[in-house]
Amino acid sequence: MGKFYFHYLKDENEEYRSTESPFFKRYNKRNIPFPAFRMNNSNNTQFVSPNILKKVHFFRKQFNLENEYVSTISAFVPQEDGIYRLTASIELQLNDIRGGNIQTLFLVNDTLIKKTHQAFSHENVSNIIRIIENLQLNRFDRVQVAIKSSVAGVIQNTPNTYFSGEKVSSHSLQIKKEEKKHTARKKPSSISRGKKKKKTKDFKEYTVIGKGRDGVVYQLMPDRCVKVFLKKETQKKELKAIQIGQSSSIIPRLYDYGADYIVMEYIKGISLAKYLKKNRHMTKSLVIKIINLLDELRSLNFSRQDTELRHVLINEEGNLKIIDHKRAFTSNRSIPIKLLTELKELKLSKDFLAYVKEIRPSVYEKWKEYG
């Protein structure tokens, strides 16, 4: 007997929607597995080049119960911490009759987590390779599917090409259940009746790693920190920008938030301000990274496409990340005036703009007067 039954109805726009069976309606609030999403390939042709990692796109929705699958970036983005059982199946038509080696991979925040490998002989021109894994995911993690083949091929638009997932367990749900049991044992007093005030968390037991006009940053774990804001309005502005930026590699990962705090990825590295003050040298590769970072802000539709050097961080891999986004949508600045001004103070703006002129002449014409 199956766990659940779903009926799929096809509308005029060729989209699929699901109706829940009585069995699902009775048990959907229990902490037991149920499908979260299932996506198929679309009619768009996806070519695979030899020995090059390619992210696979799944656009056609069969169901997406909690809207946790983001079609624009072809990623599963869970709304809470937990263990998820994910399945990726890809049918690949190889261009070489001699066959080849194929890998299917799960990427979490662009980091390889799991992969499966299979070799196909010349008899298997069309191949199906699957990967099924239980992954411990954090809220707003970005899970994508990738493929790598030793020979060229074309991903087939068949029922054998799909990406699906279901929740196996949820740590946060278990905590809520325990809190509910604990609260039920207490009798409400006359003082506590009525509207309750939401308490904020106290992070003072953790090490302070930064202070500013907006608040204090504490180190929670080697890879996580929390920013506690002095004003809730500032928290709302920054949270909005970070949430929108979860599809981008330049924005820190978001793990949790409350009325006056945000738990996010801790970037291991140094600020661009410290890096440039120490090295006093501008390279072409760094300029390319800075231009790409500003391009990414534009692609996220941030109205402020500028930043201070101290808010750009260089991680251990040499990649750039950007923090402090409270003005992302309240400041309308399409030219990085602040960044260019600070480079000028460091006497690096001429070298920077010389590389910009070589890399992006049209941009140079807009920026040159500020350097």
C-alpha positions as a printed Julia matrix, in Angstrom:
371×3 Matrix{Float64}:
  0.0    0.0     0.0
  1.42   3.41   -0.94
  1.95   6.2     1.53
 -0.18   8.81   -0.22
 -2.27   9.23   -3.32
 -2.23  12.33   -5.5
 -4.43  13.17   -8.46
 -2.97  15.43  -11.14
 -5.18  17.79  -13.07
 -3.91  19.46  -16.23
 -5.12  23.0   -16.83
 -5.21  25.1   -19.99
 -1.65  26.32  -19.47
 -0.29  22.76  -19.35
  0.56  23.17  -15.64
 -0.03  20.44  -13.11
 -1.77  20.87   -9.79
 -2.39  18.27   -7.12
 -5.44  17.47   -5.04
 -4.96  15.81   -1.71
 -6.53  12.47   -0.97
 -8.54  12.02    2.29
 -5.6   10.0     3.61
 -3.24  12.92    3.1
 -5.67  15.41    4.65
 -5.89  13.28    7.81
 -2.17  12.81    8.27
 -0.44  15.78    6.7
  0.18  17.45   10.07
  2.05  14.5    11.5
  5.81  14.29   11.41
  5.97  11.59    8.73
  7.35  11.61    5.18
  5.35  13.2     2.42
  6.36  14.52   -1.0
  7.44  18.16   -0.92
  7.93  18.66   -4.64
  8.38  16.89   -7.96
  9.69  18.64  -11.03
 10.17  17.32  -14.56
 12.34  18.56  -17.37
 10.87  21.04  -19.84
 11.01  20.98  -23.62
 14.17  23.1   -23.56
 17.14  21.16  -24.93
 19.94  20.77  -22.42
 23.3   19.82  -23.89
 26.07  18.24  -21.83
 29.67  18.91  -22.83
 32.42  16.35  -22.13
 33.95  16.49  -18.63
 32.21  19.75  -17.7
 29.91  19.98  -14.69
 26.44  21.14  -15.77
 23.55  22.14  -13.54
 20.33  20.49  -14.68
 17.16  22.55  -15.0
 13.73  21.2   -14.08
 10.93  23.59  -14.99
  7.71  21.59  -15.37
  5.88  21.32  -12.08
  3.9   18.25  -11.05
  3.52  19.51   -7.51
  5.26  21.95   -5.2
  3.32  21.8    -1.95
  5.12  24.46    0.09
  6.55  26.42   -2.85
 10.01  25.27   -1.78
 11.22  24.63   -5.32
 12.4   27.83   -7.02
 12.11  27.37  -10.79
 14.13  30.48  -11.69
 17.3   28.91  -10.25
 16.14  25.26  -10.46
 16.78  24.72   -6.77
 15.04  23.18   -3.78
 15.06  25.73   -0.93
 13.6   24.2     2.29
 11.68  26.5     4.6
 12.92  24.82    7.77
 15.77  22.69    9.08
 15.36  18.95    8.69
 16.31  15.75    6.91
 15.04  15.51    3.34
 15.02  12.5     1.03
 15.92  13.76   -2.44
 15.83  11.9    -5.72
 17.32  13.04   -9.01
 16.89  10.99  -12.17
 18.37  11.94  -15.52
 18.05  10.23  -18.88
 21.03  11.15  -21.04
 21.38  10.44  -24.73
 25.1    9.98  -25.42
 26.59  11.23  -28.67
 29.28   8.55  -28.66
 28.16   4.98  -29.44
 31.12   3.69  -27.45
 29.43   4.82  -24.25
 30.95   6.75  -21.37
 31.03   7.52  -17.66
 28.27   9.63  -16.11
 28.01  11.29  -12.71
 24.91  12.77  -11.11
 25.52  15.12   -8.2
 23.73  17.07   -5.48
 25.07  20.56   -4.87
 24.16  22.39   -1.66
 24.95  26.1    -1.87
 27.2   25.26   -4.86
 29.2   22.77   -2.78
 29.34  19.11   -3.84
 27.62  17.0    -1.18
 26.77  13.66   -2.82
 27.38  12.03   -6.18
 26.78   8.75   -7.96
 28.82   7.28  -10.78
 27.97   4.77  -13.48
 29.68   3.53  -16.61
 27.64   2.7   -19.72
 28.78   0.54  -22.61
 28.17   1.14  -26.3
 24.97  -0.9   -26.03
 23.38   1.75  -23.82
 23.11   4.83  -26.0
 20.26   6.27  -23.88
 21.08   6.01  -20.18
 19.19   6.6   -16.96
 21.17   7.42  -13.85
 19.63   8.17  -10.45
 20.86   9.46   -7.13
 18.8    9.08   -3.94
 20.07  10.57   -0.68
 18.88  11.68    2.75
 20.4   15.12    3.32
 20.47  17.17    6.52
 19.53  20.63    5.32
 19.26  24.02    6.94
 16.54  26.53    6.28
 17.11  28.34    2.97
 19.86  25.99    1.81
 19.97  25.84   -1.99
 19.97  22.28   -3.41
 20.6   21.79   -7.12
 21.25  18.82   -9.39
 24.27  18.59  -11.67
 25.58  16.09  -14.19
 29.02  15.32  -15.59
 29.74  13.0   -18.49
 32.97  11.82  -20.1
 31.34  12.25  -23.52
 28.89  14.76  -24.96
 25.18  14.13  -24.69
 21.66  15.55  -24.55
 19.36  15.4   -21.51
 16.12  13.77  -22.58
 12.72  15.31  -21.88
 11.09  12.08  -20.65
  9.44  10.92  -17.41
 12.84   9.49  -16.48
 14.23  13.0   -16.0
 12.92  14.48  -12.76
 13.86  15.95   -9.37
 11.74  15.2    -6.29
 11.96  15.41   -2.52
 10.17  14.62    0.69
 10.7   15.56    4.3
 11.93  12.67    6.43
 12.15  14.45    9.77
 12.25  17.95   11.16
 14.29  18.92   14.17
 12.45  22.21   14.48
  9.06  20.49   14.5
 10.21  18.23   17.3
 11.34  21.25   19.33
  7.98  22.91   18.82
  6.2   19.77   20.02
  8.34  19.63   23.17
  7.77  23.32   23.83
  4.03  22.81   23.4
  4.03  19.94   25.93
  6.06  22.01   28.39
  3.75  25.01   28.01
  0.66  22.83   28.5
  1.85  21.81   31.95
  1.92  25.43   33.13
 -1.29  27.11   34.21
 -1.57  30.61   32.83
 -1.59  33.28   35.52
 -3.81  36.33   35.48
 -0.78  38.45   34.66
  0.17  36.43   31.57
 -3.31  36.35   30.09
 -4.06  38.43   27.05
 -1.67  39.42   24.31
  1.79  37.9    24.77
  4.96  39.7    23.86
  7.37  37.77   21.68
 10.68  37.39   23.48
 13.92  37.83   21.61
 16.9   35.53   22.03
 19.88  36.45   24.2
 23.22  35.85   22.46
 25.46  37.57   25.02
 27.11  34.28   26.0
 28.76  34.14   22.56
 31.93  35.93   21.41
 31.49  39.39   19.92
 33.17  39.61   16.49
 31.82  42.98   15.41
 30.04  46.12   16.56
 28.52  48.96   14.59
 25.79  51.55   14.45
 23.23  48.88   13.55
 24.03  46.38   16.31
 26.36  43.6    17.42
 27.59  40.46   15.61
 28.27  37.28   17.62
 30.07  34.1    16.54
 27.7   31.13   17.03
 29.58  28.34   15.25
 32.66  28.13   13.02
 30.45  28.73    9.98
 27.62  30.82   11.48
 27.17  34.17   13.14
 24.23  36.24   14.36
 23.64  39.94   13.89
 21.55  41.48   16.66
 20.02  44.79   15.57
 19.36  47.86   17.69
 16.35  48.76   15.55
 13.82  46.23   14.27
 13.2   48.35   11.19
 16.85  47.92   10.17
 16.5   44.15   10.65
 13.51  44.09    8.3
 15.37  45.94    5.56
 18.44  43.73    5.74
 16.41  40.53    6.04
 14.48  41.37    2.87
 17.7   41.82    0.91
 19.3   38.64    2.26
 16.18  36.59    1.5
 16.06  37.83   -2.08
 19.78  37.24   -2.42
 19.68  33.55   -1.46
 19.87  32.65   -5.13
 23.25  34.37   -5.38
 26.7   33.2    -4.3
 27.75  36.7    -3.17
 25.15  36.88   -0.36
 25.72  34.99    2.93
 23.47  31.96    3.53
 20.46  32.66    5.73
 19.78  30.16    8.54
 17.34  31.77   10.96
 15.91  35.11   12.05
 13.78  36.73   14.73
 12.3   40.13   15.48
 15.7   41.75   16.04
 18.32  39.26   14.79
 19.48  37.34   11.72
 21.53  34.12   11.81
 23.65  33.89    8.7
 26.77  32.37    7.2
 30.04  33.45    8.79
 32.47  34.35    6.0
 35.99  33.15    6.76
 38.27  35.77    5.31
 39.1   39.47    5.45
 37.49  42.63    4.16
 38.52  44.1     0.83
 39.5   47.27    2.72
 42.07  45.42    4.85
 43.28  43.39    1.9
 43.98  46.46   -0.23
 45.55  48.43    2.62
 47.92  45.54    3.2
 48.82  44.77   -0.43
 48.5   48.23   -2.01
 48.16  46.53   -5.37
 45.29  46.07   -7.83
 45.17  43.05  -10.12
 43.1   42.39  -13.21
 41.55  39.24  -11.71
 40.38  41.19   -8.64
 38.86  43.91  -10.81
 36.94  41.26  -12.76
 35.59  39.87   -9.48
 34.53  43.32   -8.31
 32.74  44.04  -11.61
 30.99  40.67  -11.44
 29.92  41.4    -7.86
 28.37  44.72   -8.88
 26.72  43.02  -11.87
 25.22  40.48   -9.47
 23.72  43.25   -7.33
 22.06  44.56  -10.48
 20.74  41.11  -11.4
 19.16  40.85   -7.92
 17.36  44.14   -8.67
 19.04  45.92   -5.76
 18.56  49.65   -6.31
 21.88  50.27   -4.55
 24.65  48.86   -6.71
 27.43  50.26   -4.57
 29.21  49.19   -1.4
 31.93  50.14    1.03
 35.19  48.23    0.8
 34.82  47.02    4.4
 31.54  45.33    3.48
 33.13  43.25    0.71
 34.78  40.12    2.11
 37.32  37.84    0.44
 36.86  34.26    1.62
 39.47  31.51    1.83
 38.82  30.5    -1.8
 39.4   34.05   -3.03
 35.72  34.66   -3.83
 33.95  37.9    -2.94
 30.95  38.11   -0.61
 29.05  41.2     0.39
 27.44  42.04    3.74
 25.33  44.86    5.24
 22.36  45.23    2.89
 20.05  47.54    4.82
 20.14  50.12    2.01
 19.75  47.61   -0.83
 16.28  48.92   -1.72
 16.21  52.33   -0.02
 19.26  53.86   -1.73
 19.11  54.42   -5.48
 22.73  54.35   -6.64
 23.63  52.59   -9.89
 27.23  53.84   -9.94
 29.64  52.61   -7.23
 30.6   56.1    -6.06
 31.47  55.05   -2.52
 33.68  52.2    -3.73
 35.49  54.42   -6.25
 36.0   57.15   -3.65
 37.6   54.73   -1.21
 39.86  53.33   -3.94
 40.91  56.88   -4.73
 41.84  57.45   -1.09
 44.01  54.32   -1.27
 45.56  55.64   -4.5
 44.33  52.58   -6.37
 41.51  54.08   -8.43
 43.68  54.77  -11.51
 44.84  51.17  -11.71
 41.29  49.96  -11.06
 39.78  52.13  -13.79
 42.54  51.2   -16.25
 41.49  47.56  -15.91
 37.8   48.53  -16.12
 38.5   50.35  -19.39
 40.08  47.18  -20.76
 37.43  44.78  -19.44
 34.24  46.87  -19.75
 34.77  50.08  -21.8
 31.11  51.15  -21.6
 31.2   51.03  -17.81
 34.5   52.9   -17.7
 32.88  55.9   -19.44
 30.31  56.11  -16.63
 32.75  55.59  -13.77
 35.88  57.53  -14.82
 34.81  60.9   -13.41
 34.48  59.45   -9.91
 37.99  57.99   -9.78
